Coordinates of C-alpha atoms in Angstrom, one line a residue:
Chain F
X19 CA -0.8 -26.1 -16.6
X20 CA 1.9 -24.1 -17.9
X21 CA 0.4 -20.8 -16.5
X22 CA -0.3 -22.5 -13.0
X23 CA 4.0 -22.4 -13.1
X24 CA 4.5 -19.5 -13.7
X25 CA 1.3 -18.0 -11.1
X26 CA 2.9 -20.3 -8.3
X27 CA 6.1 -18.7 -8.8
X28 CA 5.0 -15.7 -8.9
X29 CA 3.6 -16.1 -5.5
X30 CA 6.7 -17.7 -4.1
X31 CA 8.7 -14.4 -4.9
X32 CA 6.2 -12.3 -3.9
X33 CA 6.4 -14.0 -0.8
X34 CA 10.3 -14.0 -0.8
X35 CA 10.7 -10.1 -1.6
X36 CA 8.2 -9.7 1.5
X37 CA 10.2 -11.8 3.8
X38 CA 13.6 -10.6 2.5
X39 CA 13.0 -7.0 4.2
X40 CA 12.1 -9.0 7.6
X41 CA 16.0 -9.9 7.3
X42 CA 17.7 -7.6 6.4
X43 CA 19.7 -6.5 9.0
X44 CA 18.1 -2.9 11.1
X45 CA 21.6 -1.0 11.4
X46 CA 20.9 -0.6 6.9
X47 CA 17.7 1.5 8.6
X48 CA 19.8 3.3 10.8
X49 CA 21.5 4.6 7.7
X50 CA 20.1 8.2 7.7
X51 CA 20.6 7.6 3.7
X52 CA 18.8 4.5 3.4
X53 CA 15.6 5.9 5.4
X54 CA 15.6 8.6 3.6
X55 CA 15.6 6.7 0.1
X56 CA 13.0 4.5 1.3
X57 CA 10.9 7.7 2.3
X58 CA 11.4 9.2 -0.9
X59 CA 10.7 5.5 -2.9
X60 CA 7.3 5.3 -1.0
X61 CA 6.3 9.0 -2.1
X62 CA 7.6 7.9 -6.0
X63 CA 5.5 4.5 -6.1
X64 CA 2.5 5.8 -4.2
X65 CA 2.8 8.8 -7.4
X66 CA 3.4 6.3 -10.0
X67 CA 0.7 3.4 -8.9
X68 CA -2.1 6.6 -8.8
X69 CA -0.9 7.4 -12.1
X70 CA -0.7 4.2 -14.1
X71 CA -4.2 3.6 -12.7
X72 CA -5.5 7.2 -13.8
X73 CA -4.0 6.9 -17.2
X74 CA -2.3 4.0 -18.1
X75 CA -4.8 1.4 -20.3
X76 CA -1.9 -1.1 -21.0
X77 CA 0.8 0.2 -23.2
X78 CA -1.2 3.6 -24.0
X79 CA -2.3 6.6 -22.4
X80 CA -5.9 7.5 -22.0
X81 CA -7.8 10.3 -20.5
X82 CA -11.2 8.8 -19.6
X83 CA -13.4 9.3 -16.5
X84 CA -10.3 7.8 -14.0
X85 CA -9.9 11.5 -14.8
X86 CA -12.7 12.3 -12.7
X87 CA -12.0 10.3 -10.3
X88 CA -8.6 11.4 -9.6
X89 CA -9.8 15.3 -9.5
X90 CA -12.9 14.2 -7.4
X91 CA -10.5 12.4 -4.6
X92 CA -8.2 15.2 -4.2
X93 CA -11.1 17.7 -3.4
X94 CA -12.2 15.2 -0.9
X95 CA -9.0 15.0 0.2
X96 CA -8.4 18.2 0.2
X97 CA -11.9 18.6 2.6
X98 CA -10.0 15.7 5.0
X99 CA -12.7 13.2 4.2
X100 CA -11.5 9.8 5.8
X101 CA -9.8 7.4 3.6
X102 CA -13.3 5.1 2.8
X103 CA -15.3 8.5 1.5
X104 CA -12.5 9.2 -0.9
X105 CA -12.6 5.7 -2.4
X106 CA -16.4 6.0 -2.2
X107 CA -16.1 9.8 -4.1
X108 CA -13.7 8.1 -6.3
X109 CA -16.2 5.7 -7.4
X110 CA -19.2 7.1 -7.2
X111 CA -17.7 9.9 -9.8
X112 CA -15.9 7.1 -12.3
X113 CA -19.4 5.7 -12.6
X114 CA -21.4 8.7 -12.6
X115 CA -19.1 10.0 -15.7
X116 CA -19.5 6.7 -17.4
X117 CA -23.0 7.1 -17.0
X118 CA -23.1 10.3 -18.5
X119 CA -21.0 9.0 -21.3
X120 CA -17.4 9.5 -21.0
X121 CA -16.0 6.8 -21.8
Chain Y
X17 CA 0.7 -6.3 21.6
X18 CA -2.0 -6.0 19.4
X19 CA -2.7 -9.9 19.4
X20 CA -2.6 -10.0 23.2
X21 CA -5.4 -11.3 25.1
X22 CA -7.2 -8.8 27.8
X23 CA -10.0 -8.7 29.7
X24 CA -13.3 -10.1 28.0
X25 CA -15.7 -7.3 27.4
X26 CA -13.1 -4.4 27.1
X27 CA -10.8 -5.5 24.4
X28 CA -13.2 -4.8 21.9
X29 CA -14.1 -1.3 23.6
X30 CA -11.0 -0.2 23.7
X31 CA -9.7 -1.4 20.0
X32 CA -12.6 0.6 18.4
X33 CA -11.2 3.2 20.7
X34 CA -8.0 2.6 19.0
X35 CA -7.2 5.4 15.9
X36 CA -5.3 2.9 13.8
X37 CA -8.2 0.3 13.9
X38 CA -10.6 2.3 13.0
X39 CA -8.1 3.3 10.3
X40 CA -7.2 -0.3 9.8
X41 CA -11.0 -1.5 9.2
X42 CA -11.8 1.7 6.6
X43 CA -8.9 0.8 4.6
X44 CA -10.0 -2.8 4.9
X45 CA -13.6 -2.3 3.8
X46 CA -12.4 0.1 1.2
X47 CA -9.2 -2.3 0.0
X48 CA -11.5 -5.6 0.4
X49 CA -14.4 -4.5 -2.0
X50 CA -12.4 -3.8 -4.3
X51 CA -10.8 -7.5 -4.3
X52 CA -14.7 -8.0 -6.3
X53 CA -13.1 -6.4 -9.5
X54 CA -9.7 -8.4 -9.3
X55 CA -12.2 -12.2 -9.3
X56 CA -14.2 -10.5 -12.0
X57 CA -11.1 -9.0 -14.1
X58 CA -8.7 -11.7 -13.4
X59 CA -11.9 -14.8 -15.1
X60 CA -12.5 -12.6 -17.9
X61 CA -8.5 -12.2 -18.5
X62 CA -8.5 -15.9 -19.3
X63 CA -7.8 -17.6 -15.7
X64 CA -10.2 -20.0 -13.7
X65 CA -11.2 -19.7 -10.7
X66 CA -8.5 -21.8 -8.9
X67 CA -6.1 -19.9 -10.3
X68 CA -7.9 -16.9 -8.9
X69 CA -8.1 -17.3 -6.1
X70 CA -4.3 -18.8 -5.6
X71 CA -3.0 -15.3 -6.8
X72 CA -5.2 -13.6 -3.8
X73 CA -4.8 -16.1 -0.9
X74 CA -0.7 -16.6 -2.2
X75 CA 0.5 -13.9 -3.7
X76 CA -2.2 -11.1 -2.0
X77 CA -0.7 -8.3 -3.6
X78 CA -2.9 -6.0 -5.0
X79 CA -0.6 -4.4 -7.4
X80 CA 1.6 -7.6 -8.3
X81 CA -1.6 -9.3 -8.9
X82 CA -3.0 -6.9 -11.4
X83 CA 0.2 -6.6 -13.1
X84 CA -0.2 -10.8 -13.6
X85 CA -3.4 -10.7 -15.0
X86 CA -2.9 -7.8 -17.2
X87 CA -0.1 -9.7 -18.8
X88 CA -2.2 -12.6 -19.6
X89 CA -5.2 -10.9 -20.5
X90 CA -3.0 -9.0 -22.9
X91 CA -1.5 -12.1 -24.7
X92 CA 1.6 -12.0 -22.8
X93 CA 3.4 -15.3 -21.9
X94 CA 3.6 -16.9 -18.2
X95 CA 7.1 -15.8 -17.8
X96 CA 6.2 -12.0 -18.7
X97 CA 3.1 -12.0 -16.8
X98 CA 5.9 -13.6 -13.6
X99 CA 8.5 -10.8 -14.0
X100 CA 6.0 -8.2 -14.0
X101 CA 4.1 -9.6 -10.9
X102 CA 7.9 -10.2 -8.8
X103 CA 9.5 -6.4 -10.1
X104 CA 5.9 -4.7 -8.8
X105 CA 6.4 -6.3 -5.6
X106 CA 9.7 -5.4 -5.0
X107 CA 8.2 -2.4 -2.9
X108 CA 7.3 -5.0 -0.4
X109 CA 10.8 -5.7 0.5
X110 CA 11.7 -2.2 1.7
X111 CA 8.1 -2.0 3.4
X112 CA 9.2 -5.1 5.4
X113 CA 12.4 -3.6 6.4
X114 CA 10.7 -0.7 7.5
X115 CA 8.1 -3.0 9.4
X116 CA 10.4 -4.6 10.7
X117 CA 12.4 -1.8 12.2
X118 CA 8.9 -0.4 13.6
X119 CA 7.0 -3.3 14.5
X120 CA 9.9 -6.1 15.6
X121 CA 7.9 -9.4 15.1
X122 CA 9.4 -12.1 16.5
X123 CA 8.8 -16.0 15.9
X124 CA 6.3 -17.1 13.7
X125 CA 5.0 -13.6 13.6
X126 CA 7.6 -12.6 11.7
X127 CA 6.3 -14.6 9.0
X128 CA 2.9 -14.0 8.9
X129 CA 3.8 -11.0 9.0
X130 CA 5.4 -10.8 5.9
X131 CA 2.3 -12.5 4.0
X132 CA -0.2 -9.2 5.0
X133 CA 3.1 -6.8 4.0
X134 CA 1.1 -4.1 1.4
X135 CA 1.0 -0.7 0.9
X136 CA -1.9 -0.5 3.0
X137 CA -1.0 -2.3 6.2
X138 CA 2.5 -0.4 5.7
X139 CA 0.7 3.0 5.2
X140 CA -1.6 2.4 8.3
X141 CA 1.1 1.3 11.1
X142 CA 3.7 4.1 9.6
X143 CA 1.2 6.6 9.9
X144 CA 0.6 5.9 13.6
X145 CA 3.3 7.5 16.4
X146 CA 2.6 5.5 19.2
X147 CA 4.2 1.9 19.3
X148 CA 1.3 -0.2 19.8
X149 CA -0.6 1.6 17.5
X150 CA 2.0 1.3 14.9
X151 CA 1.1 -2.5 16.1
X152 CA -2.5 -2.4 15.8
X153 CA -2.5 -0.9 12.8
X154 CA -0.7 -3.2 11.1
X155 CA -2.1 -6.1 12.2
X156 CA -5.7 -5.0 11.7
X157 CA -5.3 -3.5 8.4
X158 CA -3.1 -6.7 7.6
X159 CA -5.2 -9.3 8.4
X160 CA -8.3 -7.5 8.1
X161 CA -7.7 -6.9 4.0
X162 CA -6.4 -10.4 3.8
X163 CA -9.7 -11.7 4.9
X164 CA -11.9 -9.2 2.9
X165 CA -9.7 -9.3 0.0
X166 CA -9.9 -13.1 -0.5
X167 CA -13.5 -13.2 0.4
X168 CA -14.2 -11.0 -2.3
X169 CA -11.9 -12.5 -5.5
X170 CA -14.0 -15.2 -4.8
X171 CA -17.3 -13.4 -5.3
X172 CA -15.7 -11.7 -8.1
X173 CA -14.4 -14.7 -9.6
X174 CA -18.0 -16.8 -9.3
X175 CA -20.0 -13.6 -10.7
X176 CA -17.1 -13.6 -13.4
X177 CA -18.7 -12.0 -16.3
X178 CA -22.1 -11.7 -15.3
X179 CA -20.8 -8.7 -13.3
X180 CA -21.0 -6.9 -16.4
X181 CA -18.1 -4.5 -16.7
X182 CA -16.6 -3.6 -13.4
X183 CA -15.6 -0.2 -14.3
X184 CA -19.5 0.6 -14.8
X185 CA -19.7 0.3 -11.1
X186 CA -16.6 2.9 -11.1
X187 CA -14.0 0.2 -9.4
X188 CA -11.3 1.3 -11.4
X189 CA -12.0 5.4 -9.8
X190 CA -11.8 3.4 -6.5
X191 CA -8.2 2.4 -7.3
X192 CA -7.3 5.7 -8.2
X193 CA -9.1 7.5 -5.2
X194 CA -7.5 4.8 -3.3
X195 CA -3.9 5.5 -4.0
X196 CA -4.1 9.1 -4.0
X197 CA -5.5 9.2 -0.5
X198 CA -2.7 6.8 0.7
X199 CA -0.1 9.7 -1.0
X200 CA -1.8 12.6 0.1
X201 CA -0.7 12.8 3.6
X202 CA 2.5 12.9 2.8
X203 CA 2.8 15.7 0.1
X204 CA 3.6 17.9 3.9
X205 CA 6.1 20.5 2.1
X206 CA 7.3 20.9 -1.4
X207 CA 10.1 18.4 -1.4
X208 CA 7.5 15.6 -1.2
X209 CA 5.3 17.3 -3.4
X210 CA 8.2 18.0 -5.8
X211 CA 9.2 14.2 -6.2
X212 CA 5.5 13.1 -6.4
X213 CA 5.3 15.1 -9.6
X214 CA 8.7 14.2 -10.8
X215 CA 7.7 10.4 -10.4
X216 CA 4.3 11.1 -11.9
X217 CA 6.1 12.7 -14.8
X218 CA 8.1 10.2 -15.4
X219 CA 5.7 7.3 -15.2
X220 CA 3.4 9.0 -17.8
X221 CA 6.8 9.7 -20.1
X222 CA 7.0 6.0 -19.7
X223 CA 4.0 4.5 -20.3
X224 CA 3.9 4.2 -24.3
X225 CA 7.7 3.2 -24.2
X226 CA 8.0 -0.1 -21.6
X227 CA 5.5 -2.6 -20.8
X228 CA 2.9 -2.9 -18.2
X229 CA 4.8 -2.8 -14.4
X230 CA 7.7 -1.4 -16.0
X231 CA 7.1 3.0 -15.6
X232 CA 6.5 1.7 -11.7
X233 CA 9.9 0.2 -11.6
X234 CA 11.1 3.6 -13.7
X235 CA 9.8 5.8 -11.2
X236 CA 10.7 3.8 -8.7
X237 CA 14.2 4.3 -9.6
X238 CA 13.7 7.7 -10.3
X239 CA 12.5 8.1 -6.2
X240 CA 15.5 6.0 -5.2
X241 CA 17.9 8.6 -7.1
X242 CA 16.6 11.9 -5.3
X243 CA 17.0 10.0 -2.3
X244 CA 20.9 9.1 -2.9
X245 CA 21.5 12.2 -4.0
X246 CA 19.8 14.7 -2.1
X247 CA 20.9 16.2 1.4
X248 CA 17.9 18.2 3.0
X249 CA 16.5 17.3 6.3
X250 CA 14.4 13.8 6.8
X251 CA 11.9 15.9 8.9
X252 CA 9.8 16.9 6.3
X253 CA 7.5 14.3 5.5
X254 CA 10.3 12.2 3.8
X255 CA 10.7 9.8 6.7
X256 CA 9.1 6.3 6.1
X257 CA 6.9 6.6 9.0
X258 CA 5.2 9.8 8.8
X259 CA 1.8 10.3 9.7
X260 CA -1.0 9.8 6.8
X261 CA -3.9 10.0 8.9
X262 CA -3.3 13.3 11.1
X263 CA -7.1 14.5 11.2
X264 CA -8.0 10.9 13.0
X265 CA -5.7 12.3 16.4
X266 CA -7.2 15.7 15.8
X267 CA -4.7 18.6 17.0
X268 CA -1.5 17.6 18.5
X269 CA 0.0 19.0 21.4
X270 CA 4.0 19.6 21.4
X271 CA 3.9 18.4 25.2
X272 CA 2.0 15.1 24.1
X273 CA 4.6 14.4 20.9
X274 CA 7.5 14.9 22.9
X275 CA 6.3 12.7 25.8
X276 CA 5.6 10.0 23.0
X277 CA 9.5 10.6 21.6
X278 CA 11.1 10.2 25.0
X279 CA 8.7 6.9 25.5
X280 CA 10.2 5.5 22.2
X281 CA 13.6 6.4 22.7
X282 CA 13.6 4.4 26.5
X283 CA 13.1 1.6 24.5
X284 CA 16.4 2.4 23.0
X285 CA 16.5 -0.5 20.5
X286 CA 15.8 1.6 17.2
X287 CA 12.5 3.1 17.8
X288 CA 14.3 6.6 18.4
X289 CA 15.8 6.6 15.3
X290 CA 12.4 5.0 13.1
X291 CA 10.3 6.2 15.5
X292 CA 10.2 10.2 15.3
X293 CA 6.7 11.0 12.7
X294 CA 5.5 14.1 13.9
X295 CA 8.3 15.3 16.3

């Protein structure tokens, strides 16, 4: 029961933080500063959340076949495959390296 | 609108015609599969299915709700496994501003709206130029991985274990594939590319140090610095609304772009200033 608490408040804030920008007033936008932080922010989580999930296995870092599938998306990428053939490539070459025994 | 009502028989001709649907349904399919490892991970990490399928259909953010399951499946308490779930999503918050600036829902919109806030729906309407595809996209990729998402945690969730180990069907590599092709589009120019790294860098420097969430939050703060800071142009790729999925409009034309930037700027409430990807 305890857990339930803390879950349902989790989802109320996650809920409040998404409604909170819906708010906040457009003229902070406007700011040529502000846009450009929340430019550069998107660029530094988009970085950190395809890191974390490369090599980040809890509190340690791991080189295992998320390794693959990082360097297998950004050849994809870089052949302009749509989004759902990278995630496929991505995938497809996690399992295949698991398969073949890396980790 | 994207929600308005036309004609019977063309609506759905001309949405598939629509770039950021098609867009919107790939990154659904892809997102919404994935919501299979999130039931399985999140049953094996110690929580029921209820419980499940509250952090999906309530909280229905991917990130935030990995973050809340990691912490319990880890031994961490309620409250840690709170925190690390609310800090994650404070991305949302600046997505909605930006959604906000580029879509203008109004009404009870507004807060639906705010429910299907994500990376992806963000990362789908910002990459579109035009107005009502900004729209489209965001409503379809919105709703569209709120639907699949949910429909799959539960699938997870009631195959629970007898999945086996979800990264043997590689849906961890989907994750990372995932994020990197949501990045990708804008590393236009080495700026971008420069505080991609720097983030990255800083992230892995923090892993062993902080706990779970926390190097996001680090290199989130890192990202907000260079911003602050820094005084080059917000033309190259740095903008929140520039254009992830280029190949889907093919070549451009400067005649066409321009036309599109006069259209947005009649509307003179903001759009010319939020509005300008790809000008």
């Amino acid at each position: 029961m305890n857990l339930w608490f803390w879950l349902l408040l989790a989802c109320v804030l996650a809920y409040a933080w998404k409604l909170v920008g819906y708010f906040v007033p457009a003229k902070l936008l406007k700011d040529p500063r502000m846009s450009r932080i929340a430019g550069t922010l998107t660029i530094g989580l988009l970085a950190s959340l395809t890191i974390v999930n490369t090599v980040a296995s809890g509190q340690t870092l791991a080189a295992d076949a998320r390794l693959g599938a990082l360097a297998a998306a950004a050849v994809a990428l870089a052949f302009r495959a749509p989004f759902l053939l990278v995630v496929v490539v991505g995938a497809g070459a996690a399992a295949l390296l698991r398969l073949i025994g890396w980790n | 609108m994207g929600l308005e009502p036309a004609e019977p028989g063309t609506t759905a001709v001309k949405l598939l015609a629509s770039p950021a649907v098609r867009v919107g349904i790939s990154i659904s399919i892809a997102t919404g599969l994935y919501g299979v490892s999130f039931g399985a991970l999140s049953v094996t990490s110690g929580l029921d299915f209820w419980q499940t399928m509250a952090l999906s259909l309530l909280l229905f953010s991917g990130g935030s709700q990995f973050a809340f399951i990691g912490v319990v499946a880890g031994g961490g308490s309620g409250i840690a496994a709170m925190s690390a779930a609310t800090l994650l999503g404070m991305r949302n918050g600046i997505y909605g501003m930006q959604l906000n600036a580029l879509l203008h829902p109004t009404g009870w919109r507004k807060y639906v709206a705010a429910q299907v806030t994500i990376d992806e729906s963000t990362a789908t309407s910002s990459g579109q130029t035009d107005p009502d595809e900004q729209r489209r996209g965001f409503w379809t990729a919105g709703i569209g991985i709120y639907v699949l998402w949910n429909l799959f945690t539960a699938v997870g969730a009631l195959a629970g274990s007898g999945l086996g180990d979800p990264k043997q069907w590689g849906l961890d590599g989907a994750a990372v594939a995932a994020f990197l092709a949501l990045l990708w589009p804008r590393l236009k120019g080495r700026e971008p590319a420069a505080i991609a790294v720097v983030c990255a860098l800083a992230t892995v420097v923090a892993v062993p140090f902080v706990p779970a969430g926390v190097p996001i939050l680090i290199a989130a703060v890192v990202a907000a610095l260079i911003g602050w800071f820094s005084h080059g142009r917000s033309d190259e790729g740095l903008e929140p609304d520039v254009d992830p999925y280029d190949e889907h409009h093919g070549r451009r034309d400067k005649n066409r772009d321009a036309h599109l930037d006069n259209q947005r700027d009649s509307h003179g409430d903001g759009h010319g200033q939020t509005g300008q990807a790809g000008a």
